[in-house]
Amino acid sequence: MNRKLRVLLVDDEYYFRKLLINLIDWEALGYTIEQEAENGSQALELARQEQYDLIVADINMPGMTGLDFVEALRSSYMDTKVIFITSYDIFEFAQAAITLGASYYLLKPVDEDELSQALTEIREELLQEMQSSLDVKDLKEQVERTKPLLRDRFVRQLLLYEPSDSPETLYRQAEYYDIPLNAHGYVASVVEIDELGVRYSKEQERQLWRFAVKNILQDTFESSGAYCAVIDGEDNKITMLVGHNDDQDNTLIELCEQARSFFDQRMHLGVTIALGQTYESLSQVHLSYSEAEYVLKVKFAKGGNRVISYTHDQEGPQDAVFSLPIDRTEWITAIRSKNREALAAKINELCSRLASIQASKEIALFVMMECVSLGSAVILERGGTLPNGWMTDRHPLFRQMHSLETISGLQMWLQLFFNQIVFPELDNYSARFRGSEIVSKAIEYIEKHFAEESLTLQETARNICANPSYLSHIFKKETGKSFTEYLSDLRLDRAMEMLREVPPEGLVSLKIVDVSQSVGYSDPYYFSKCFKKKFHIVPSKVIQT
């Protein structure tokens, strides 16, 4: 059978029909969408005029339902293959579908793999049914054309899942797809092209690079005498199944390094290749794939453009109990004072810590969001504003988060965040609300000495060489608060930070008098009174919450 199988698609929802058409590669599976109908009556008219190999129909449609439509077909002795699709998991619908001889009963939203499997099996059924009326040679040619697609599907099943078939069935299928059964060992590899989405914005470009990498990997391993099946893996990765006859796994690493070096030097493309362990049986290769996926995570901590092979001593670091490697007080102090050098050192220290513990991408992104939270909090604290689309994909910097592949990339992202977002906004705030150099100096002096109970307007004015009366006037005008109000708010805000940041093990030893003295209040009772007036809660309750 040389022609594509003709499909009639029936659904009253226009956008669902378009979604279904684009969900999978119908042509690759041997099908073509010949016609679309938006209700059962229209579909029945088309089916009586033309012959279709397969009808994909929604059950719930106004007027003539999908069940009524197919029942009318059967009454006209049309035995076309049918796949029913519905949003409702109702037993009576499924029972009626079986009675009408439907091949499959699928629920919305339709799963890509489930639909592909259904179409593959229906196609195989149709091929068998047509054997008696088709030329045997034409049939074999059609099977051979679909064989590469079916082989890739078989290899994908081998790698992703533990085989459910018997060893005899598994080996018979492997033999059919020309996968050698007498190899010394089998190993899986997961390959990722570094920063592919960042370097190439068009999907066509990315597909071309993946195609080139797959071909070179195939040629590299096959030229050594090994069997190699290279397929598209999950999340835009490339997956390999290698059957080799060499007793030394080092040969595999050398071949991977040879391919990686070619990509790097000849194509100027960074590629990270992760290898699992070698297993004697083809039925165990899913274990090798899991190991390759696991070890690929090392790329985030150590960087890309390398070959990484699995060893048992790599287990554990990413799964250890994690403690947040950030001293929030030190970070906030550096941000508030706009000390770019101190903050850069903090970022370097943080990323070195993440690399030393081989932190996973999930953990690293969690830490990064804590840093973002600190920067955003200081902006809001100082009366600044956050950019439009902040912390959503509408903001270009935040879109980049999804494409971060290494800790070094994360480090650069944090530096951009503070240098392009946080510090400029703090500078703008200073320009808008602290235009007076006198007020700016006064605030700087207050922030350094707020913990001293003796701090006064007169002392501040003396130290910045200003007239106390003028300082009082311009301070109120530019900050909206009197000197005393500003100092009190600052002290109480810092006290709240201290109370919230105390670790659980420090609750026993922490005393309110310690907190009050550390922010410039010698009288803990007066401190508690001021604290309650501002926050409507006493300090001891903050500790207990």
One Martini backbone bead per residue (centre of mass of N, CA, C, O) as a GRO file, in nm:
protein
  545
    1MET     BB    1   0.089   0.042   0.029
    2ASN     BB    2   0.142   0.377  -0.085
    3ARG     BB    3  -0.064   0.522   0.046
    4LYS     BB    4  -0.222   0.724   0.244
    5LEU     BB    5  -0.414   0.745   0.510
    6ARG     BB    6  -0.745   0.833   0.535
    7VAL     BB    7  -0.880   1.119   0.718
    8LEU     BB    8  -1.157   1.185   0.940
    9LEU     BB    9  -1.240   1.486   1.113
   10VAL     BB   10  -1.453   1.505   1.417
   11ASP     BB   11  -1.545   1.837   1.541
   12ASP     BB   12  -1.695   2.124   1.694
   13GLU     BB   13  -1.395   2.215   1.757
   14TYR     BB   14  -1.174   2.397   1.591
   15TYR     BB   15  -0.918   2.409   1.784
   16PHE     BB   16  -0.902   2.103   1.829
   17ARG     BB   17  -0.848   2.020   1.543
   18LYS     BB   18  -0.582   2.179   1.517
   19LEU     BB   19  -0.441   2.045   1.755
   20LEU     BB   20  -0.454   1.754   1.642
   21ILE     BB   21  -0.295   1.807   1.380
   22ASN     BB   22  -0.028   1.928   1.554
   23LEU     BB   23   0.050   1.705   1.766
   24ILE     BB   24   0.139   1.531   1.517
   25ASP     BB   25   0.297   1.326   1.265
   26TRP     BB   26   0.104   1.198   1.032
   27GLU     BB   27   0.290   1.138   0.794
   28ALA     BB   28   0.496   0.957   0.951
   29LEU     BB   29   0.246   0.745   1.018
   30GLY     BB   30   0.067   0.734   0.735
   31TYR     BB   31  -0.108   1.007   0.723
   32THR     BB   32  -0.409   1.197   0.613
   33ILE     BB   33  -0.594   1.486   0.624
   34GLU     BB   34  -0.875   1.510   0.425
   35GLN     BB   35  -1.108   1.585   0.643
   36GLU     BB   36  -1.358   1.810   0.793
   37ALA     BB   37  -1.591   1.807   1.073
   38GLU     BB   38  -1.854   1.967   1.294
   39ASN     BB   39  -2.051   1.712   1.251
   40GLY     BB   40  -2.234   1.429   1.200
   41SER     BB   41  -2.386   1.502   0.940
   42GLN     BB   42  -2.144   1.595   0.772
   43ALA     BB   43  -1.982   1.331   0.803
   44LEU     BB   44  -2.188   1.139   0.667
   45GLU     BB   45  -2.179   1.270   0.391
   46LEU     BB   46  -1.875   1.225   0.339
   47ALA     BB   47  -1.871   0.910   0.383
   48ARG     BB   48  -2.068   0.857   0.132
   49GLN     BB   49  -1.864   0.989  -0.085
   50GLU     BB   50  -1.615   0.878   0.075
   51GLN     BB   51  -1.317   0.698   0.149
   52TYR     BB   52  -1.208   0.590   0.472
   53ASP     BB   53  -0.972   0.458   0.700
   54LEU     BB   54  -1.025   0.697   0.918
   55ILE     BB   55  -1.208   0.795   1.223
   56VAL     BB   56  -1.211   1.100   1.414
   57ALA     BB   57  -1.437   1.128   1.698
   58ASP     BB   58  -1.657   1.298   1.864
   59ILE     BB   59  -1.917   1.251   2.087
   60ASN     BB   60  -1.977   1.554   2.173
   61MET     BB   61  -2.246   1.678   1.974
   62PRO     BB   62  -2.448   1.859   1.809
   63GLY     BB   63  -2.705   1.664   1.741
   64MET     BB   64  -2.512   1.451   1.597
   65THR     BB   65  -2.340   1.225   1.733
   66GLY     BB   66  -2.080   1.015   1.723
   67LEU     BB   67  -2.245   0.759   1.777
   68ASP     BB   68  -2.465   0.809   1.561
   69PHE     BB   69  -2.276   0.823   1.321
   70VAL     BB   70  -2.150   0.535   1.343
   71GLU     BB   71  -2.418   0.381   1.338
   72ALA     BB   72  -2.486   0.472   1.048
   73LEU     BB   73  -2.245   0.341   0.917
   74ARG     BB   74  -2.306   0.047   1.000
   75SER     BB   75  -2.585   0.043   0.855
   76SER     BB   76  -2.402   0.086   0.574
   77TYR     BB   77  -2.152  -0.114   0.587
   78MET     BB   78  -1.926   0.050   0.744
   79ASP     BB   79  -1.578  -0.048   0.856
   80THR     BB   80  -1.442   0.184   0.966
   81LYS     BB   81  -1.209   0.314   1.142
   82VAL     BB   82  -1.225   0.409   1.503
   83ILE     BB   83  -1.184   0.714   1.699
   84PHE     BB   84  -1.264   0.811   2.014
   85ILE     BB   85  -1.350   1.140   2.159
   86THR     BB   86  -1.351   1.266   2.504
   87SER     BB   87  -1.432   1.447   2.815
   88TYR     BB   88  -1.583   1.176   2.918
   89ASP     BB   89  -1.571   0.925   3.179
   90ILE     BB   90  -1.801   0.705   3.053
   91PHE     BB   91  -1.918   0.392   3.047
   92GLU     BB   92  -2.142   0.408   2.829
   93PHE     BB   93  -1.957   0.517   2.607
   94ALA     BB   94  -1.754   0.284   2.600
   95GLN     BB   95  -1.962   0.062   2.542
   96ALA     BB   96  -2.066   0.181   2.274
   97ALA     BB   97  -1.792   0.182   2.128
   98ILE     BB   98  -1.752  -0.124   2.132
   99THR     BB   99  -2.012  -0.200   1.984
  100LEU     BB  100  -1.911  -0.020   1.721
  101GLY     BB  101  -1.594  -0.092   1.680
  102ALA     BB  102  -1.385   0.061   1.821
  103SER     BB  103  -1.042   0.097   1.856
  104TYR     BB  104  -1.066   0.373   2.029
  105TYR     BB  105  -1.070   0.545   2.366
  106LEU     BB  106  -1.031   0.889   2.418
  107LEU     BB  107  -0.912   1.148   2.627
  108LYS     BB  108  -0.938   1.460   2.726
  109PRO     BB  109  -0.647   1.533   2.681
  110VAL     BB  110  -0.448   1.434   2.435
  111ASP     BB  111  -0.204   1.198   2.407
  112GLU     BB  112   0.060   1.168   2.205
  113ASP     BB  113   0.150   0.872   2.254
  114GLU     BB  114  -0.130   0.741   2.248
  115LEU     BB  115  -0.201   0.824   1.959
  116SER     BB  116   0.044   0.703   1.814
  117GLN     BB  117  -0.010   0.413   1.901
  118ALA     BB  118  -0.288   0.387   1.776
  119LEU     BB  119  -0.202   0.448   1.481
  120THR     BB  120   0.003   0.222   1.454
  121GLU     BB  121  -0.193  -0.015   1.510
  122ILE     BB  122  -0.399   0.050   1.290
  123ARG     BB  123  -0.206   0.029   1.056
  124GLU     BB  124  -0.132  -0.267   1.101
  125GLU     BB  125  -0.420  -0.371   1.065
  126LEU     BB  126  -0.462  -0.267   0.776
  127LEU     BB  127  -0.231  -0.423   0.649
  128GLN     BB  128  -0.345  -0.705   0.713
  129GLU     BB  129  -0.625  -0.665   0.567
  130MET     BB  130  -0.471  -0.595   0.275
  131GLN     BB  131  -0.303  -0.843   0.183
  132SER     BB  132  -0.510  -0.984  -0.011
  133SER     BB  133  -0.523  -0.706  -0.215
  134LEU     BB  134  -0.218  -0.680  -0.219
  135ASP     BB  135   0.086  -0.644  -0.310
  136VAL     BB  136   0.354  -0.777  -0.154
  137LYS     BB  137   0.572  -0.577  -0.239
  138ASP     BB  138   0.425  -0.317  -0.155
  139LEU     BB  139   0.398  -0.393   0.140
  140LYS     BB  140   0.701  -0.413   0.208
  141GLU     BB  141   0.773  -0.123   0.135
  142GLN     BB  142   0.593   0.008   0.349
  143VAL     BB  143   0.720  -0.121   0.597
  144GLU     BB  144   1.009  -0.011   0.544
  145ARG     BB  145   0.929   0.289   0.573
  146THR     BB  146   0.824   0.248   0.882
  147LYS     BB  147   1.058   0.112   1.037
  148PRO     BB  148   1.225   0.350   1.155
  149LEU     BB  149   0.996   0.457   1.334
  150LEU     BB  150   0.952   0.191   1.493
  151ARG     BB  151   1.240   0.166   1.595
  152ASP     BB  152   1.250   0.426   1.760
  153ARG     BB  153   1.020   0.338   1.946
  154PHE     BB  154   1.159   0.086   2.059
  155VAL     BB  155   1.409   0.227   2.176
  156ARG     BB  156   1.256   0.417   2.364
  157GLN     BB  157   1.133   0.191   2.536
  158LEU     BB  158   1.399   0.065   2.630
  159LEU     BB  159   1.506   0.327   2.781
  160LEU     BB  160   1.249   0.422   2.963
  161TYR     BB  161   1.165   0.110   3.010
  162GLU     BB  162   1.079  -0.166   3.156
  163PRO     BB  163   1.029  -0.459   3.038
  164SER     BB  164   0.715  -0.648   2.979
  165ASP     BB  165   0.822  -0.844   2.806
  166SER     BB  166   0.951  -1.109   2.704
  167PRO     BB  167   1.258  -1.201   2.604
  168GLU     BB  168   1.166  -1.327   2.338
  169THR     BB  169   1.009  -1.082   2.233
  170LEU     BB  170   1.234  -0.876   2.250
  171TYR     BB  171   1.438  -1.022   2.059
  172ARG     BB  172   1.252  -1.036   1.815
  173GLN     BB  173   1.226  -0.730   1.780
  174ALA     BB  174   1.526  -0.661   1.759
  175GLU     BB  175   1.577  -0.834   1.506
  176TYR     BB  176   1.379  -0.681   1.321
  177TYR     BB  177   1.553  -0.399   1.385
  178ASP     BB  178   1.868  -0.477   1.375
  179ILE     BB  179   1.949  -0.560   1.668
  180PRO     BB  180   2.197  -0.680   1.831
  181LEU     BB  181   2.244  -0.987   2.046
  182ASN     BB  182   2.591  -1.021   2.052
  183ALA     BB  183   2.689  -0.815   2.231
  184HIS     BB  184   2.890  -0.734   2.490
  185GLY     BB  185   2.731  -0.448   2.519
  186TYR     BB  186   2.511  -0.197   2.673
  187VAL     BB  187   2.456   0.159   2.608
  188ALA     BB  188   2.367   0.479   2.729
  189SER     BB  189   2.296   0.813   2.590
  190VAL     BB  190   2.306   1.167   2.672
  191VAL     BB  191   2.250   1.457   2.463
  192GLU     BB  192   2.364   1.809   2.480
  193ILE     BB  193   2.317   2.115   2.347
  194ASP     BB  194   2.464   2.396   2.421
  195GLU     BB  195   2.272   2.669   2.413
  196LEU     BB  196   2.065   2.640   2.175
  197GLY     BB  197   1.828   2.843   2.252
  198VAL     BB  198   2.020   3.096   2.266
  199ARG     BB  199   2.170   3.089   1.980
  200TYR     BB  200   1.883   2.977   1.858
  201SER     BB  201   1.560   3.097   1.773
  202LYS     BB  202   1.510   2.892   1.551
  203GLU     BB  203   1.384   2.584   1.494
  204GLN     BB  204   1.527   2.515   1.230
  205GLU     BB  205   1.814   2.549   1.340
  206ARG     BB  206   1.795   2.341   1.568
  207GLN     BB  207   1.730   2.098   1.386
  208LEU     BB  208   1.991   2.105   1.219
  209TRP     BB  209   2.188   2.057   1.456
  210ARG     BB  210   2.068   1.790   1.550
  211PHE     BB  211   2.110   1.641   1.285
  212ALA     BB  212   2.419   1.670   1.276
  213VAL     BB  213   2.484   1.534   1.547
  214LYS     BB  214   2.356   1.260   1.489
  215ASN     BB  215   2.532   1.184   1.243
  216ILE     BB  216   2.810   1.198   1.383
  217LEU     BB  217   2.756   0.990   1.602
  218GLN     BB  218   2.693   0.757   1.416
  219ASP     BB  219   2.963   0.753   1.259
  220THR     BB  220   3.157   0.721   1.498
  221PHE     BB  221   3.051   0.439   1.602
  222GLU     BB  222   3.032   0.274   1.332
  223SER     BB  223   3.341   0.303   1.257
  224SER     BB  224   3.409   0.105   1.517
  225GLY     BB  225   3.171  -0.136   1.503
  226ALA     BB  226   2.924  -0.025   1.626
  227TYR     BB  227   2.616  -0.004   1.749
  228CYS     BB  228   2.380   0.271   1.646
  229ALA     BB  229   2.112   0.455   1.803
  230VAL     BB  230   1.968   0.766   1.698
  231ILE     BB  231   1.755   0.978   1.892
  232ASP     BB  232   1.496   1.152   2.005
  233GLY     BB  233   1.453   1.298   2.299
  234GLU     BB  234   1.403   1.455   2.579
  235ASP     BB  235   1.410   1.788   2.590
  236ASN     BB  236   1.596   1.814   2.322
  237LYS     BB  237   1.743   1.561   2.324
  238ILE     BB  238   1.988   1.304   2.277
  239THR     BB  239   1.977   0.951   2.196
  240MET     BB  240   2.166   0.646   2.280
  241LEU     BB  241   2.227   0.318   2.139
  242VAL     BB  242   2.489   0.089   2.237
  243GLY     BB  243   2.662  -0.177   2.067
  244HIS     BB  244   2.946  -0.358   2.187
  245ASN     BB  245   3.284  -0.545   2.158
  246ASP     BB  246   3.425  -0.412   2.393
  247ASP     BB  247   3.587  -0.449   2.710
  248GLN     BB  248   3.627  -0.130   2.710
  249ASP     BB  249   3.486   0.165   2.820
  250ASN     BB  250   3.702   0.369   2.721
  251THR     BB  251   3.625   0.363   2.423
  252LEU     BB  252   3.362   0.518   2.453
  253ILE     BB  253   3.487   0.775   2.567
  254GLU     BB  254   3.669   0.830   2.322
  255LEU     BB  255   3.438   0.861   2.118
  256CYS     BB  256   3.298   1.094   2.261
  257GLU     BB  257   3.546   1.283   2.255
  258GLN     BB  258   3.574   1.289   1.951
  259ALA     BB  259   3.300   1.419   1.896
  260ARG     BB  260   3.325   1.667   2.081
  261SER     BB  261   3.577   1.786   1.941
  262PHE     BB  262   3.445   1.828   1.669
  263PHE     BB  263   3.226   2.023   1.756
  264ASP     BB  264   3.418   2.236   1.877
  265GLN     BB  265   3.634   2.282   1.635
  266ARG     BB  266   3.445   2.260   1.364
  267MET     BB  267   3.145   2.383   1.483
  268HIS     BB  268   3.132   2.556   1.742
  269LEU     BB  269   3.009   2.328   1.956
  270GLY     BB  270   2.855   2.257   2.248
  271VAL     BB  271   2.881   1.923   2.399
  272THR     BB  272   2.703   1.698   2.612
  273ILE     BB  273   2.811   1.371   2.732
  274ALA     BB  274   2.623   1.099   2.868
  275LEU     BB  275   2.713   0.799   3.051
  276GLY     BB  276   2.644   0.494   3.115
  277GLN     BB  277   2.644   0.180   3.186
  278THR     BB  278   2.728  -0.141   3.118
  279TYR     BB  279   2.524  -0.404   2.971
  280GLU     BB  280   2.457  -0.728   2.874
  281SER     BB  281   2.153  -0.664   2.852
  282LEU     BB  282   1.893  -0.525   2.677
  283SER     BB  283   1.687  -0.525   2.928
  284GLN     BB  284   1.901  -0.310   3.095
  285VAL     BB  285   1.927  -0.026   2.944
  286HIS     BB  286   1.744   0.153   3.127
  287LEU     BB  287   1.963   0.191   3.345
  288SER     BB  288   2.165   0.348   3.172
  289TYR     BB  289   1.978   0.584   3.113
  290SER     BB  290   1.934   0.680   3.405
  291GLU     BB  291   2.236   0.742   3.452
  292ALA     BB  292   2.269   0.954   3.230
  293GLU     BB  293   2.058   1.150   3.339
  294TYR     BB  294   2.191   1.193   3.614
  295VAL     BB  295   2.484   1.285   3.517
  296LEU     BB  296   2.389   1.542   3.357
  297LYS     BB  297   2.355   1.726   3.615
  298VAL     BB  298   2.661   1.800   3.644
  299LYS     BB  299   2.667   2.032   3.440
  300PHE     BB  300   2.562   2.263   3.621
  301ALA     BB  301   2.824   2.262   3.809
  302LYS     BB  302   3.073   2.208   3.575
  303GLY     BB  303   2.971   2.221   3.295
  304GLY     BB  304   3.011   2.203   2.966
  305ASN     BB  305   3.169   2.047   2.719
  306ARG     BB  306   3.149   1.720   2.794
  307VAL     BB  307   3.239   1.407   2.937
  308ILE     BB  308   3.009   1.187   3.120
  309SER     BB  309   3.048   0.928   3.352
  310TYR     BB  310   2.928   0.674   3.536
  311THR     BB  311   2.944   0.657   3.895
  312HIS     BB  312   2.883   0.570   4.222
  313ASP     BB  313   3.027   0.833   4.356
  314GLN     BB  314   2.794   1.033   4.238
  315GLU     BB  315   2.622   0.967   4.461
  316GLY     BB  316   2.435   1.215   4.680
  317PRO     BB  317   2.498   1.529   4.674
  318GLN     BB  318   2.209   1.616   4.556
  319ASP     BB  319   2.055   1.456   4.814
  320ALA     BB  320   2.129   1.630   5.027
  321VAL     BB  321   2.095   1.821   5.281
  322PHE     BB  322   1.968   2.153   5.257
  323SER     BB  323   2.123   2.475   5.293
  324LEU     BB  324   2.105   2.805   5.288
  325PRO     BB  325   2.381   3.001   5.134
  326ILE     BB  326   2.253   3.265   5.308
  327ASP     BB  327   2.307   3.591   5.436
  328ARG     BB  328   2.067   3.815   5.456
  329THR     BB  329   2.196   4.052   5.606
  330GLU     BB  330   2.446   4.089   5.422
  331TRP     BB  331   2.295   4.131   5.159
  332ILE     BB  332   2.118   4.375   5.242
  333THR     BB  333   2.351   4.561   5.314
  334ALA     BB  334   2.481   4.567   5.029
  335ILE     BB  335   2.228   4.672   4.882
  336ARG     BB  336   2.164   4.931   5.042
  337SER     BB  337   2.471   5.043   4.990
  338LYS     BB  338   2.565   4.975   4.698
  339ASN     BB  339   2.782   4.729   4.712
  340ARG     BB  340   2.914   4.586   4.446
  341GLU     BB  341   3.161   4.428   4.547
  342ALA     BB  342   3.028   4.273   4.778
  343LEU     BB  343   2.810   4.134   4.602
  344ALA     BB  344   2.998   3.992   4.405
  345ALA     BB  345   3.126   3.819   4.627
  346LYS     BB  346   2.864   3.677   4.711
  347ILE     BB  347   2.807   3.544   4.440
  348ASN     BB  348   3.070   3.382   4.419
  349GLU     BB  349   3.033   3.228   4.683
  350LEU     BB  350   2.766   3.093   4.615
  351CYS     BB  351   2.854   2.941   4.351
  352SER     BB  352   3.082   2.780   4.484
  353ARG     BB  353   2.895   2.628   4.673
  354LEU     BB  354   2.717   2.492   4.458
  355ALA     BB  355   2.954   2.344   4.319
  356SER     BB  356   3.064   2.180   4.569
  357ILE     BB  357   2.763   2.027   4.596
  358GLN     BB  358   2.629   1.975   4.327
  359ALA     BB  359   2.391   2.135   4.243
  360SER     BB  360   2.098   2.146   4.134
  361LYS     BB  361   1.890   2.327   3.943
  362GLU     BB  362   1.661   2.348   4.149
  363ILE     BB  363   1.828   2.460   4.382
  364ALA     BB  364   1.955   2.703   4.237
  365LEU     BB  365   1.683   2.845   4.170
  366PHE     BB  366   1.597   2.881   4.460
  367VAL     BB  367   1.835   3.063   4.541
  368MET     BB  368   1.792   3.279   4.325
  369MET     BB  369   1.508   3.369   4.427
  370GLU     BB  370   1.616   3.478   4.693
  371CYS     BB  371   1.787   3.703   4.569
  372VAL     BB  372   1.554   3.842   4.423
  373SER     BB  373   1.391   3.902   4.677
  374LEU     BB  374   1.597   4.093   4.808
  375GLY     BB  375   1.615   4.303   4.585
  376SER     BB  376   1.309   4.371   4.572
  377ALA     BB  377   1.274   4.455   4.870
  378VAL     BB  378   1.462   4.705   4.861
  379ILE     BB  379   1.313   4.860   4.648
  380LEU     BB  380   1.044   4.882   4.808
  381GLU     BB  381   1.162   5.002   5.068
  382ARG     BB  382   1.269   5.270   4.893
  383GLY     BB  383   1.023   5.332   4.681
  384GLY     BB  384   1.037   5.168   4.446
  385THR     BB  385   1.017   5.003   4.122
  386LEU     BB  386   0.907   4.752   3.925
  387PRO     BB  387   0.905   4.609   3.646
  388ASN     BB  388   0.745   4.514   3.388
  389GLY     BB  389   0.686   4.178   3.422
  390TRP     BB  390   0.781   4.084   3.682
  391MET     BB  391   0.842   3.751   3.719
  392THR     BB  392   0.804   3.703   3.406
  393ASP     BB  393   0.809   3.628   3.060
  394ARG     BB  394   0.791   3.937   2.979
  395HIS     BB  395   1.074   3.940   3.091
  396PRO     BB  396   1.381   3.892   2.954
  397LEU     BB  397   1.542   3.800   3.207
  398PHE     BB  398   1.336   3.576   3.298
  399ARG     BB  399   1.349   3.402   3.041
  400GLN     BB  400   1.649   3.306   3.090
  401MET     BB  401   1.609   3.101   3.322
  402HIS     BB  402   1.517   2.848   3.145
  403SER     BB  403   1.826   2.843   2.996
  404LEU     BB  404   1.985   2.753   3.227
  405GLU     BB  405   2.285   2.521   3.254
  406THR     BB  406   2.475   2.677   3.463
  407ILE     BB  407   2.639   2.833   3.718
  408SER     BB  408   2.777   3.047   3.547
  409GLY     BB  409   2.510   3.150   3.429
  410LEU     BB  410   2.386   3.228   3.702
  411GLN     BB  411   2.600   3.435   3.779
  412MET     BB  412   2.549   3.628   3.545
  413TRP     BB  413   2.251   3.678   3.606
  414LEU     BB  414   2.286   3.811   3.886
  415GLN     BB  415   2.460   4.045   3.790
  416LEU     BB  416   2.247   4.162   3.601
  417PHE     BB  417   2.022   4.206   3.802
  418PHE     BB  418   2.175   4.414   3.987
  419ASN     BB  419   2.302   4.607   3.755
  420GLN     BB  420   2.011   4.648   3.581
  421ILE     BB  421   1.791   4.671   3.826
  422VAL     BB  422   1.858   4.745   4.123
  423PHE     BB  423   2.072   4.979   4.124
  424PRO     BB  424   1.930   5.174   3.927
  425GLU     BB  425   1.675   5.208   4.107
  426LEU     BB  426   1.826   5.317   4.354
  427ASP     BB  427   1.946   5.559   4.203
  428ASN     BB  428   1.677   5.685   4.116
  429TYR     BB  429   1.572   5.731   4.397
  430SER     BB  430   1.796   5.919   4.488
  431ALA     BB  431   1.736   6.134   4.269
  432ARG     BB  432   1.435   6.185   4.358
  433PHE     BB  433   1.453   6.169   4.705
  434ARG     BB  434   1.792   6.262   4.731
  435GLY     BB  435   1.898   6.537   4.614
  436SER     BB  436   2.020   6.602   4.872
  437GLU     BB  437   2.327   6.578   5.008
  438ILE     BB  438   2.247   6.609   5.303
  439VAL     BB  439   2.036   6.381   5.321
  440SER     BB  440   2.216   6.156   5.223
  441LYS     BB  441   2.421   6.179   5.457
  442ALA     BB  442   2.222   6.140   5.686
  443ILE     BB  443   2.125   5.854   5.613
  444GLU     BB  444   2.400   5.723   5.620
  445TYR     BB  445   2.450   5.786   5.921
  446ILE     BB  446   2.203   5.646   6.039
  447GLU     BB  447   2.268   5.352   5.928
  448LYS     BB  448   2.538   5.336   6.104
  449HIS     BB  449   2.398   5.464   6.405
  450PHE     BB  450   2.112   5.351   6.506
  451ALA     BB  451   2.220   5.172   6.762
  452GLU     BB  452   2.254   5.447   6.894
  453GLU     BB  453   2.089   5.606   7.144
  454SER     BB  454   2.233   5.905   7.107
  455LEU     BB  455   2.103   5.966   6.851
  456THR     BB  456   2.079   6.280   6.672
  457LEU     BB  457   2.026   6.556   6.494
  458GLN     BB  458   2.270   6.718   6.598
  459GLU     BB  459   2.485   6.503   6.552
  460THR     BB  460   2.438   6.468   6.252
  461ALA     BB  461   2.487   6.761   6.166
  462ARG     BB  462   2.778   6.779   6.273
  463ASN     BB  463   2.899   6.536   6.093
  464ILE     BB  464   2.785   6.691   5.809
  465CYS     BB  465   2.790   6.999   5.821
  466ALA     BB  466   2.503   7.109   5.946
  467ASN     BB  467   2.209   7.258   5.998
  468PRO     BB  468   1.962   7.153   6.201
  469SER     BB  469   1.717   7.312   6.090
  470TYR     BB  470   1.764   7.253   5.789
  471LEU     BB  471   1.768   6.946   5.812
  472SER     BB  472   1.483   6.913   5.923
  473HIS     BB  473   1.335   7.040   5.681
  474ILE     BB  474   1.459   6.873   5.434
  475PHE     BB  475   1.400   6.591   5.542
  476LYS     BB  476   1.089   6.613   5.544
  477LYS     BB  477   1.055   6.692   5.244
  478GLU     BB  478   1.212   6.431   5.109
  479THR     BB  479   1.087   6.182   5.302
  480GLY     BB  480   0.815   6.248   5.484
  481LYS     BB  481   0.998   6.263   5.746
  482SER     BB  482   1.114   6.280   6.034
  483PHE     BB  483   1.389   6.212   6.199
  484THR     BB  484   1.252   6.041   6.422
  485GLU     BB  485   1.074   5.866   6.241
  486TYR     BB  486   1.297   5.742   6.071
  487LEU     BB  487   1.459   5.615   6.304
  488SER     BB  488   1.232   5.441   6.421
  489ASP     BB  489   1.165   5.275   6.169
  490LEU     BB  490   1.443   5.154   6.130
  491ARG     BB  491   1.470   5.010   6.402
  492LEU     BB  492   1.207   4.836   6.379
  493ASP     BB  493   1.276   4.692   6.113
  494ARG     BB  494   1.535   4.556   6.219
  495ALA     BB  495   1.396   4.402   6.445
  496MET     BB  496   1.211   4.231   6.267
  497GLU     BB  497   1.438   4.088   6.116
  498MET     BB  498   1.567   3.951   6.360
  499LEU     BB  499   1.315   3.788   6.451
  500ARG     BB  500   1.273   3.631   6.172
  501GLU     BB  501   1.588   3.516   6.147
  502VAL     BB  502   1.579   3.334   6.373
  503PRO     BB  503   1.665   3.040   6.461
  504PRO     BB  504   1.532   2.780   6.629
  505GLU     BB  505   1.793   2.739   6.823
  506GLY     BB  506   1.765   3.064   6.923
  507LEU     BB  507   1.504   3.104   7.099
  508VAL     BB  508   1.599   3.055   7.390
  509SER     BB  509   1.833   3.291   7.398
  510LEU     BB  510   1.641   3.500   7.314
  511LYS     BB  511   1.604   3.854   7.383
  512ILE     BB  512   1.446   4.149   7.387
  513VAL     BB  513   1.679   4.317   7.504
  514ASP     BB  514   1.879   4.251   7.277
  515VAL     BB  515   1.720   4.376   7.047
  516SER     BB  516   1.681   4.662   7.156
  517GLN     BB  517   1.988   4.733   7.188
  518SER     BB  518   2.068   4.674   6.879
  519VAL     BB  519   1.855   4.936   6.796
  520GLY     BB  520   1.863   5.172   7.047
  521TYR     BB  521   1.718   5.033   7.310
  522SER     BB  522   1.729   5.031   7.660
  523ASP     BB  523   1.413   5.001   7.682
  524PRO     BB  524   1.211   4.726   7.644
  525TYR     BB  525   0.928   4.850   7.700
  526TYR     BB  526   0.939   5.078   7.497
  527PHE     BB  527   0.998   4.905   7.257
  528SER     BB  528   0.738   4.730   7.263
  529LYS     BB  529   0.545   4.970   7.229
  530CYS     BB  530   0.651   5.065   6.952
  531PHE     BB  531   0.621   4.798   6.804
  532LYS     BB  532   0.312   4.767   6.838
  533LYS     BB  533   0.231   5.033   6.700
  534LYS     BB  534   0.349   4.948   6.415
  535PHE     BB  535   0.268   4.609   6.404
  536HIS     BB  536   0.046   4.491   6.605
  537ILE     BB  537   0.284   4.347   6.776
  538VAL     BB  538   0.466   4.167   6.978
  539PRO     BB  539   0.780   4.042   6.983
  540SER     BB  540   0.719   3.756   7.108
  541LYS     BB  541   0.518   3.671   6.876
  542VAL     BB  542   0.720   3.657   6.644
  543ILE     BB  543   0.886   3.417   6.756
  544GLN     BB  544   0.634   3.211   6.772
  545THR     BB  545   0.556   3.212   6.449
   0.00000   0.00000   0.00000
